[in-house]
Amino acid sequence: MKPESLMMSHGYKPELSQGAVKCPIFLTSTFVFASAEEGKDFFELAYGHRQSRPNEELGLIYSRINNPNLEILEDRLTLWDAAAGSAMFESGMSAISTVLLEFLKPGALLLYSAPVYGGTHHFIHHVLTKFGIEAIEFGVNDHQEEIEQKIASSGKAKELALIYIETPANPTNDLFSIAEMVELGKKYTELNGHKVYVAVDNTYLGPIWQKPLQLGADITIYSATKYLGGHSDLIAGAVMGTAEVITRVKTLRTFLGNMISPHTAWMLLRSLETLQIRMERQQSNAIEVAKFLSKHPMVERVYFLGEGGIVSEKSQKIYKEQCLGPGAMISFDIKGDERKAFAFLNKLKLFKLAVSLGSTESLAEHPATMTHVDIPAPSKIKMNITEKLIRLSIGVEDPQDLIADIQQAFEG
Ligand SMILES: *Cc1c(COP(=O)(O)O)cnc(C)c1O
């Protein structure tokens, strides 16, 4: 069956909860063992002191380690990515920082694509550096040879441990090839004699329109605050991957204590039921809005993965290889300057002026002075994040109402 058919039931057994058709919220810190022997068994497994016996599953111990809401959510989420396992976190940033800490160590080298989410950039440059972890970045215009040149000239090629990419990149929808990064990871795994992992922040298109694990990536990361949650009412994160990856990530999570709460996990279970229809509607709305924008005389350029949006041949090739749809994020350059952009943003009525994305309501923001304000000016220009750029996250409203709102905001 398709994931959308299983989002209401997978992993939940009504007979364990008085027959309730919906999974209750398990607001409990700890769980009662049936016997001391059972408690011993659970701990042996949880701490990896022995292999599990046939059909033996880890029992419930303590909500920092596991909880029914967490386990059911993690099981359901794996269906979209056909992942062996998943681990849920209290935010996208806690998912990202836990992966970076687990797969890097003092002296290691990290290779990452730019631009990345502002919080990720900060963690790489202000936290990882404290642990002696070095990072080099590459941009959308760097070819494979140039990337390898950068790795070589860092003098730490042998220490390369993790390749981290965010694609499509926020806010301009620039595409990075997942397959190329997987090849690069394989090459350095052989050269270095240790595994070089490839992680993809899949928040923008996943899990419906892009599936990095199926393209060979080792780790997929989500800010579940965005499309997975989808209602602007929670903060959460997710990591998907092989059994080996998830065991490592969950072990570190147990000791950092940054797991998702049962309440937030329950809210995400509700959100997942409508994930497919929300994202489909958001995408079809975005296609209409992008079409309108690309013909409007006040618009200089549209950054969208659909019709009229993708310009370079290389991007078209990557899009065909790894994207199943254009998604619902649109940026565009307005003709004029910051004043013009602000006038447009201030005049919107149906679109709310707020950062974040992926929710049922449409949102608009100004990356250069808001989400991407921290990027140094020369880099911003190189990445097309100028004062003219406006970012839209398209929701589930009526598409004609969205277009009418944009139309009246231009007329301001
Ligand atoms: C929002 C976001 C994050 C951070 O997630 P939080 O849930 O806010 O911690 C990371 N990556 C991308 C691409 C995002 O959009």
Tab-separated table of C-alpha atoms and ligand atoms in Angstrom:
chain	number	residue	atom	x	y	z
A	1	MET	CA	0.000	0.000	0.000
A	2	LYS	CA	0.991	3.610	-0.552
A	3	PRO	CA	2.216	5.630	2.469
A	4	GLU	CA	-0.880	7.898	2.363
A	5	SER	CA	-3.094	4.837	2.908
A	6	LEU	CA	-1.159	3.854	6.018
A	7	MET	CA	-0.814	7.245	7.738
A	8	MET	CA	-3.969	6.695	9.842
A	9	SER	CA	-3.014	3.287	11.229
A	10	HIS	CA	0.550	2.079	10.706
A	11	GLY	CA	2.327	1.090	13.904
A	12	TYR	CA	-0.672	1.617	16.217
A	13	LYS	CA	-2.552	-1.276	17.862
A	14	PRO	CA	-6.004	-0.175	19.191
A	15	GLU	CA	-6.207	-3.270	21.422
A	16	LEU	CA	-3.316	-1.874	23.486
A	17	SER	CA	-5.292	1.357	24.159
A	18	GLN	CA	-8.850	0.335	25.134
A	19	GLY	CA	-9.802	0.087	21.445
A	20	ALA	CA	-9.353	3.823	20.858
A	21	VAL	CA	-9.359	4.370	17.086
A	22	LYS	CA	-6.843	7.173	17.504
A	23	CYS	CA	-3.559	6.839	19.341
A	24	PRO	CA	-3.832	8.558	22.757
A	25	ILE	CA	-1.088	10.887	24.029
A	26	PHE	CA	1.205	9.003	26.400
A	27	LEU	CA	2.077	11.767	28.840
A	28	THR	CA	4.254	9.651	31.085
A	29	SER	CA	7.918	9.897	31.999
A	30	THR	CA	8.434	6.264	32.963
A	31	PHE	CA	6.938	2.789	32.356
A	32	VAL	CA	6.123	-0.017	34.806
A	33	PHE	CA	7.983	-3.309	34.203
A	34	ALA	CA	5.978	-6.538	34.575
A	35	SER	CA	8.902	-8.078	36.482
A	36	ALA	CA	12.490	-7.353	37.448
A	37	GLU	CA	13.606	-9.860	34.794
A	38	GLU	CA	11.751	-7.867	32.118
A	39	GLY	CA	13.387	-4.632	33.294
A	40	LYS	CA	16.787	-6.331	33.033
A	41	ASP	CA	16.011	-7.541	29.473
A	42	PHE	CA	14.923	-4.070	28.351
A	43	PHE	CA	18.066	-2.425	29.717
A	44	GLU	CA	20.376	-5.029	28.179
A	45	LEU	CA	18.877	-4.256	24.773
A	46	ALA	CA	18.689	-0.479	25.241
A	47	TYR	CA	22.383	-0.306	26.155
A	48	GLY	CA	23.430	-2.777	23.453
A	49	HIS	CA	24.860	-5.236	25.981
A	50	ARG	CA	23.530	-8.119	23.901
A	51	GLN	CA	21.837	-8.789	20.528
A	52	SER	CA	18.031	-9.099	20.503
A	53	ARG	CA	16.612	-12.636	20.496
A	54	PRO	CA	14.295	-13.683	17.617
A	55	ASN	CA	11.079	-11.556	17.747
A	56	GLU	CA	12.309	-9.658	20.783
A	57	GLU	CA	11.616	-5.909	20.671
A	58	LEU	CA	12.903	-3.176	22.937
A	59	GLY	CA	10.257	-2.582	25.631
A	60	LEU	CA	9.254	0.783	27.044
A	61	ILE	CA	11.591	2.088	29.756
A	62	TYR	CA	11.663	5.864	30.123
A	63	SER	CA	10.436	8.627	27.791
A	64	ARG	CA	13.911	9.999	27.030
A	65	ILE	CA	14.711	6.589	25.488
A	66	ASN	CA	11.320	5.687	23.967
A	67	ASN	CA	7.594	6.398	24.231
A	68	PRO	CA	4.637	4.992	22.213
A	69	ASN	CA	3.917	8.326	20.490
A	70	LEU	CA	7.549	8.578	19.427
A	71	GLU	CA	7.811	4.998	18.244
A	72	ILE	CA	4.586	5.084	16.218
A	73	LEU	CA	5.559	8.392	14.627
A	74	GLU	CA	9.031	7.107	13.764
A	75	ASP	CA	7.568	3.955	12.193
A	76	ARG	CA	5.103	5.944	10.086
A	77	LEU	CA	7.621	8.461	8.901
A	78	THR	CA	9.925	5.755	7.491
A	79	LEU	CA	7.221	4.808	4.955
A	80	TRP	CA	7.617	8.013	2.897
A	81	ASP	CA	11.356	7.568	2.418
A	82	ALA	CA	11.385	3.736	2.510
A	83	ALA	CA	13.941	4.236	5.290
A	84	ALA	CA	15.127	1.473	7.627
A	85	GLY	CA	14.581	3.799	10.574
A	86	SER	CA	13.973	7.314	11.792
A	87	ALA	CA	14.655	9.415	14.886
A	88	MET	CA	12.499	12.360	15.950
A	89	PHE	CA	13.839	15.503	17.611
A	90	GLU	CA	12.490	18.544	19.396
A	91	SER	CA	13.501	20.777	16.448
A	92	GLY	CA	15.049	20.657	12.986
A	93	MET	CA	18.168	22.217	14.492
A	94	SER	CA	18.476	19.496	17.120
A	95	ALA	CA	18.225	16.860	14.347
A	96	ILE	CA	20.919	18.661	12.334
A	97	SER	CA	23.277	19.340	15.260
A	98	THR	CA	22.983	15.750	16.515
A	99	VAL	CA	23.909	14.373	13.062
A	100	LEU	CA	26.874	16.765	12.780
A	101	LEU	CA	28.138	15.853	16.261
A	102	GLU	CA	27.690	12.120	15.703
A	103	PHE	CA	29.413	11.855	12.317
A	104	LEU	CA	32.245	14.347	12.942
A	105	LYS	CA	34.991	14.403	15.566
A	106	PRO	CA	37.949	16.647	16.448
A	107	GLY	CA	40.238	16.934	13.417
A	108	ALA	CA	37.532	15.854	10.960
A	109	LEU	CA	36.646	17.706	7.759
A	110	LEU	CA	33.077	18.597	6.758
A	111	LEU	CA	32.155	19.494	3.177
A	112	TYR	CA	28.872	21.382	2.784
A	113	SER	CA	26.855	23.198	0.124
A	114	ALA	CA	26.180	26.941	0.401
A	115	PRO	CA	23.783	28.463	1.158
A	116	VAL	CA	22.533	26.322	4.041
A	117	TYR	CA	19.886	27.171	6.618
A	118	GLY	CA	21.134	30.033	8.849
A	119	GLY	CA	21.070	27.929	12.034
A	120	THR	CA	23.092	25.177	10.325
A	121	HIS	CA	25.636	27.740	9.118
A	122	HIS	CA	25.952	29.138	12.639
A	123	PHE	CA	26.399	25.677	14.177
A	124	ILE	CA	29.122	24.770	11.641
A	125	HIS	CA	31.079	28.001	12.152
A	126	HIS	CA	30.536	28.790	15.824
A	127	VAL	CA	30.037	25.435	17.542
A	128	LEU	CA	31.854	22.763	15.493
A	129	THR	CA	34.948	24.989	15.347
A	130	LYS	CA	35.151	24.805	19.172
A	131	PHE	CA	35.658	21.049	18.798
A	132	GLY	CA	38.385	21.436	16.169
A	133	ILE	CA	36.145	20.451	13.267
A	134	GLU	CA	36.963	22.208	10.015
A	135	ALA	CA	34.417	22.937	7.272
A	136	ILE	CA	34.711	23.901	3.610
A	137	GLU	CA	31.822	25.015	1.448
A	138	PHE	CA	31.017	24.836	-2.249
A	139	GLY	CA	28.443	26.686	-4.322
A	140	VAL	CA	25.958	25.844	-7.017
A	141	ASN	CA	28.418	26.893	-9.762
A	142	ASP	CA	31.289	24.697	-8.537
A	143	HIS	CA	31.885	21.619	-10.699
A	144	GLN	CA	33.032	18.285	-9.350
A	145	GLU	CA	36.721	19.060	-10.161
A	146	GLU	CA	36.538	22.391	-8.354
A	147	ILE	CA	34.987	20.741	-5.305
A	148	GLU	CA	37.766	18.124	-5.247
A	149	GLN	CA	40.319	20.919	-5.644
A	150	LYS	CA	38.846	22.581	-2.537
A	151	ILE	CA	39.022	19.324	-0.590
A	152	ALA	CA	42.660	18.844	-1.627
A	153	SER	CA	43.745	22.376	-0.798
A	154	SER	CA	42.222	22.135	2.685
A	155	GLY	CA	45.096	19.733	3.387
A	156	LYS	CA	42.627	17.499	5.233
A	157	ALA	CA	41.244	15.305	2.456
A	158	LYS	CA	42.123	12.205	4.493
A	159	GLU	CA	39.930	13.468	7.342
A	160	LEU	CA	36.828	14.081	5.199
A	161	ALA	CA	34.034	12.417	7.200
A	162	LEU	CA	30.739	14.002	6.136
A	163	ILE	CA	29.249	15.645	3.048
A	164	TYR	CA	26.203	17.749	3.912
A	165	ILE	CA	23.937	19.331	1.313
A	166	GLU	CA	20.685	21.272	1.344
A	167	THR	CA	18.791	21.004	-1.927
A	168	PRO	CA	16.843	22.853	-3.229
A	169	ALA	CA	18.668	25.656	-1.462
A	170	ASN	CA	16.680	28.220	0.451
A	171	PRO	CA	15.625	30.834	-0.750
A	172	THR	CA	16.563	30.610	-4.455
A	173	ASN	CA	15.699	26.967	-5.252
A	174	ASP	CA	19.263	26.274	-6.468
A	175	LEU	CA	19.752	22.547	-7.031
A	176	PHE	CA	22.677	20.362	-5.954
A	177	SER	CA	23.092	16.860	-7.377
A	178	ILE	CA	22.555	14.175	-4.731
A	179	ALA	CA	23.964	11.483	-7.078
A	180	GLU	CA	27.198	13.466	-7.571
A	181	MET	CA	27.652	13.804	-3.821
A	182	VAL	CA	27.025	10.083	-3.337
A	183	GLU	CA	29.751	9.362	-5.941
A	184	LEU	CA	32.103	11.779	-4.197
A	185	GLY	CA	31.367	10.119	-0.855
A	186	LYS	CA	32.162	6.682	-2.329
A	187	LYS	CA	35.409	7.931	-3.839
A	188	TYR	CA	36.665	9.359	-0.533
A	189	THR	CA	35.422	6.339	1.407
A	190	GLU	CA	37.811	4.236	-0.717
A	191	LEU	CA	40.669	6.741	-0.602
A	192	ASN	CA	40.393	7.308	3.157
A	193	GLY	CA	39.625	3.780	4.296
A	194	HIS	CA	36.709	4.995	6.421
A	195	LYS	CA	33.088	5.667	5.537
A	196	VAL	CA	32.340	9.203	4.294
A	197	TYR	CA	28.628	9.785	4.975
A	198	VAL	CA	26.311	11.870	2.783
A	199	ALA	CA	23.509	13.806	4.531
A	200	VAL	CA	20.738	15.795	2.794
A	201	ASP	CA	18.510	18.425	4.395
A	202	ASN	CA	15.302	17.511	2.547
A	203	THR	CA	12.997	20.066	4.198
A	204	TYR	CA	12.096	21.968	1.023
A	205	LEU	CA	10.751	19.117	-1.167
A	206	GLY	CA	10.555	16.062	1.036
A	207	PRO	CA	9.243	13.621	1.743
A	208	ILE	CA	6.868	13.721	-1.250
A	209	TRP	CA	8.863	15.320	-4.050
A	210	GLN	CA	12.426	14.200	-3.279
A	211	LYS	CA	13.767	10.956	-1.774
A	212	PRO	CA	17.520	11.231	-1.124
A	213	LEU	CA	17.901	7.801	0.523
A	214	GLN	CA	16.656	6.167	-2.662
A	215	LEU	CA	19.350	8.092	-4.578
A	216	GLY	CA	22.066	6.658	-2.339
A	217	ALA	CA	22.348	9.268	0.439
A	218	ASP	CA	23.005	7.850	3.920
A	219	ILE	CA	21.028	10.366	5.951
A	220	THR	CA	17.960	12.518	5.271
A	221	ILE	CA	17.103	15.340	7.660
A	222	TYR	CA	13.875	17.331	8.038
A	223	SER	CA	12.763	20.364	9.887
A	224	ALA	CA	9.415	18.723	10.752
A	225	THR	CA	8.267	22.221	11.715
A	226	LYS	CA	7.668	22.811	8.000
A	227	TYR	CA	5.719	20.462	5.654
A	228	LEU	CA	5.589	17.456	7.994
A	229	GLY	CA	3.925	19.525	10.736
A	230	GLY	CA	2.313	21.790	8.183
A	231	HIS	CA	0.126	23.971	10.439
A	232	SER	CA	2.616	26.456	11.977
A	233	ASP	CA	1.809	25.114	15.434
A	234	LEU	CA	4.853	23.024	16.405
A	235	ILE	CA	8.658	22.801	16.246
A	236	ALA	CA	10.219	19.395	15.502
A	237	GLY	CA	12.891	17.578	13.485
A	238	ALA	CA	13.544	14.166	11.945
A	239	VAL	CA	16.485	12.059	10.809
A	240	MET	CA	15.988	9.106	8.428
A	241	GLY	CA	18.540	6.499	7.412
A	242	THR	CA	19.937	3.002	7.600
A	243	ALA	CA	19.656	0.963	10.797
A	244	GLU	CA	23.322	1.717	11.572
A	245	VAL	CA	22.838	5.479	11.132
A	246	ILE	CA	19.665	5.572	13.227
A	247	THR	CA	21.163	3.517	16.073
A	248	ARG	CA	24.075	5.965	16.281
A	249	VAL	CA	21.821	9.022	16.086
A	250	LYS	CA	19.372	7.678	18.679
A	251	THR	CA	22.177	6.767	21.066
A	252	LEU	CA	23.515	10.322	21.007
A	253	ARG	CA	19.938	11.627	21.298
A	254	THR	CA	19.440	9.597	24.484
A	255	PHE	CA	22.374	11.389	26.102
A	256	LEU	CA	21.725	14.868	24.693
A	257	GLY	CA	18.081	14.439	25.699
A	258	ASN	CA	16.770	16.329	22.669
A	259	MET	CA	14.042	13.863	21.671
A	260	ILE	CA	10.578	15.071	20.642
A	261	SER	CA	7.918	15.270	23.382
A	262	PRO	CA	4.946	12.832	23.340
A	263	HIS	CA	2.580	15.760	22.777
A	264	THR	CA	4.440	17.111	19.745
A	265	ALA	CA	4.805	13.565	18.387
A	266	TRP	CA	1.035	13.135	18.687
A	267	MET	CA	0.448	16.404	16.801
A	268	LEU	CA	2.740	15.195	14.027
A	269	LEU	CA	0.815	11.903	13.805
A	270	ARG	CA	-2.262	13.995	13.081
A	271	SER	CA	-0.391	16.119	10.532
A	272	LEU	CA	0.930	13.091	8.639
A	273	GLU	CA	-2.613	11.951	7.826
A	274	THR	CA	-3.012	14.925	5.467
A	275	LEU	CA	0.600	15.308	4.323
A	276	GLN	CA	0.048	14.056	0.777
A	277	ILE	CA	-3.094	16.096	0.069
A	278	ARG	CA	-1.660	19.221	1.670
A	279	MET	CA	1.556	19.052	-0.346
A	280	GLU	CA	-0.287	18.255	-3.580
A	281	ARG	CA	-2.596	21.235	-3.130
A	282	GLN	CA	0.272	23.504	-2.116
A	283	GLN	CA	2.210	22.473	-5.214
A	284	SER	CA	-0.689	22.934	-7.649
A	285	ASN	CA	-1.351	26.360	-6.082
A	286	ALA	CA	2.335	27.249	-6.438
A	287	ILE	CA	2.323	26.315	-10.121
A	288	GLU	CA	-0.588	28.765	-10.677
A	289	VAL	CA	1.041	31.541	-8.637
A	290	ALA	CA	4.420	31.104	-10.399
A	291	LYS	CA	2.700	31.315	-13.793
A	292	PHE	CA	1.011	34.555	-12.762
A	293	LEU	CA	4.242	36.029	-11.357
A	294	SER	CA	6.299	35.160	-14.429
A	295	LYS	CA	3.945	37.244	-16.613
A	296	HIS	CA	3.597	40.214	-14.261
A	297	PRO	CA	5.302	43.443	-15.385
A	298	MET	CA	6.478	44.182	-11.809
A	299	VAL	CA	8.450	40.899	-11.682
A	300	GLU	CA	12.016	40.668	-12.947
A	301	ARG	CA	12.758	36.981	-12.310
A	302	VAL	CA	11.022	33.987	-10.739
A	303	TYR	CA	12.966	31.315	-8.794
A	304	PHE	CA	10.768	28.221	-8.983
A	305	LEU	CA	11.378	24.598	-9.951
A	306	GLY	CA	8.394	24.569	-12.305
A	307	GLU	CA	7.534	26.194	-15.630
A	308	GLY	CA	9.567	29.298	-16.445
A	309	GLY	CA	11.598	29.024	-13.237
A	310	ILE	CA	14.585	26.790	-14.015
A	311	VAL	CA	17.097	28.558	-16.219
A	312	SER	CA	20.356	26.604	-16.459
A	313	GLU	CA	20.773	23.328	-18.329
A	314	LYS	CA	22.598	21.802	-15.383
A	315	SER	CA	19.662	22.576	-13.057
A	316	GLN	CA	17.228	21.047	-15.534
A	317	LYS	CA	19.290	17.862	-15.615
A	318	ILE	CA	19.456	17.653	-11.801
A	319	TYR	CA	15.737	18.386	-11.525
A	320	LYS	CA	14.917	15.450	-13.835
A	321	GLU	CA	17.240	13.150	-11.912
A	322	GLN	CA	16.083	13.806	-8.381
A	323	CYS	CA	12.881	15.870	-8.082
A	324	LEU	CA	9.363	14.463	-8.455
A	325	GLY	CA	7.684	17.874	-8.502
A	326	PRO	CA	8.482	21.591	-8.200
A	327	GLY	CA	7.178	21.910	-4.624
A	328	ALA	CA	5.507	25.010	-3.234
A	329	MET	CA	8.311	27.484	-2.513
A	330	ILE	CA	8.625	30.460	-4.870
A	331	SER	CA	11.004	33.387	-4.722
A	332	PHE	CA	10.999	36.328	-7.119
A	333	ASP	CA	12.817	39.592	-7.813
A	334	ILE	CA	10.500	42.562	-7.763
A	335	LYS	CA	11.381	45.431	-10.129
A	336	GLY	CA	12.850	48.071	-7.826
A	337	ASP	CA	14.614	48.163	-4.469
A	338	GLU	CA	14.035	47.347	-0.784
A	339	ARG	CA	11.400	50.072	-0.565
A	340	LYS	CA	9.391	48.473	-3.383
A	341	ALA	CA	9.778	45.005	-1.858
A	342	PHE	CA	8.625	46.229	1.558
A	343	ALA	CA	5.636	48.090	0.044
A	344	PHE	CA	4.567	44.825	-1.602
A	345	LEU	CA	5.008	42.806	1.613
A	346	ASN	CA	3.143	45.384	3.725
A	347	LYS	CA	0.204	45.402	1.357
A	348	LEU	CA	-0.413	41.623	1.345
A	349	LYS	CA	-3.583	40.614	3.184
A	350	LEU	CA	-4.128	36.869	2.716
A	351	PHE	CA	-0.379	36.088	2.746
A	352	LYS	CA	0.967	36.540	6.266
A	353	LEU	CA	4.263	38.396	6.680
A	354	ALA	CA	6.287	35.766	8.553
A	355	VAL	CA	9.331	33.503	8.220
A	356	SER	CA	9.031	29.681	8.244
A	357	LEU	CA	7.409	27.707	5.436
A	358	GLY	CA	5.424	24.659	4.411
A	359	SER	CA	2.271	25.459	6.351
A	360	THR	CA	-1.392	25.492	5.321
A	361	GLU	CA	-1.397	29.303	5.270
A	362	SER	CA	0.650	31.205	2.698
A	363	LEU	CA	3.585	33.210	4.042
A	364	ALA	CA	5.810	35.933	2.592
A	365	GLU	CA	9.166	37.315	3.748
A	366	HIS	CA	12.252	39.307	2.680
A	367	PRO	CA	15.310	36.976	2.863
A	368	ALA	CA	18.015	39.685	2.596
A	369	THR	CA	16.844	41.477	5.762
A	370	MET	CA	15.179	38.563	7.575
A	371	THR	CA	16.088	34.839	7.237
A	372	HIS	CA	19.415	35.469	5.473
A	373	VAL	CA	20.472	38.729	7.153
A	374	ASP	CA	23.561	37.048	8.671
A	375	ILE	CA	25.189	36.171	5.331
A	376	PRO	CA	27.993	38.634	4.428
A	377	ALA	CA	26.969	41.103	1.682
A	378	PRO	CA	29.311	39.810	-1.087
A	379	SER	CA	28.089	36.212	-0.586
A	380	LYS	CA	24.479	37.377	-0.592
A	381	ILE	CA	24.973	39.052	-3.979
A	382	LYS	CA	26.663	35.914	-5.338
A	383	MET	CA	23.663	33.844	-4.223
A	384	ASN	CA	21.102	36.289	-5.741
A	385	ILE	CA	19.813	37.213	-2.277
A	386	THR	CA	19.347	40.915	-3.052
A	387	GLU	CA	17.007	43.613	-1.733
A	388	LYS	CA	14.647	42.795	-4.636
A	389	LEU	CA	14.117	39.193	-3.559
A	390	ILE	CA	10.813	38.117	-1.970
A	391	ARG	CA	10.157	34.547	-0.766
A	392	LEU	CA	6.696	32.993	-0.789
A	393	SER	CA	5.579	29.772	0.882
A	394	ILE	CA	2.355	28.723	-0.797
A	395	GLY	CA	-0.447	27.258	1.325
A	396	VAL	CA	-3.716	25.446	0.642
A	397	GLU	CA	-5.978	28.474	0.032
A	398	ASP	CA	-7.906	29.012	-3.185
A	399	PRO	CA	-5.292	29.783	-5.890
A	400	GLN	CA	-7.320	32.647	-7.380
A	401	ASP	CA	-7.566	34.314	-3.959
A	402	LEU	CA	-3.775	34.052	-3.592
A	403	ILE	CA	-3.245	35.555	-7.040
A	404	ALA	CA	-5.749	38.354	-6.333
A	405	ASP	CA	-3.875	39.177	-3.109
A	406	ILE	CA	-0.547	39.383	-4.968
A	407	GLN	CA	-2.164	41.471	-7.718
A	408	GLN	CA	-3.536	44.050	-5.264
A	409	ALA	CA	-0.189	44.191	-3.390
A	410	PHE	CA	1.632	45.080	-6.644
A	411	GLU	CA	-0.873	47.858	-7.285
A	412	GLY	CA	0.166	49.539	-3.998
B	1	LIG	C1	13.509	25.665	9.310
B	1	LIG	C2	14.645	24.920	8.726
B	1	LIG	C3	15.601	24.303	9.542
B	1	LIG	C4	15.582	24.409	11.048
B	1	LIG	O1	14.485	23.756	11.596
B	1	LIG	P1	13.791	24.164	13.012
B	1	LIG	O2	12.659	23.214	13.096
B	1	LIG	O3	13.400	25.606	12.910
B	1	LIG	O4	14.822	23.952	14.066
B	1	LIG	C5	16.605	23.577	8.919
B	1	LIG	N1	16.680	23.479	7.580
B	1	LIG	C6	15.785	24.068	6.764
B	1	LIG	C7	15.920	23.934	5.287
B	1	LIG	C8	14.734	24.812	7.309
B	1	LIG	O5	13.862	25.415	6.492
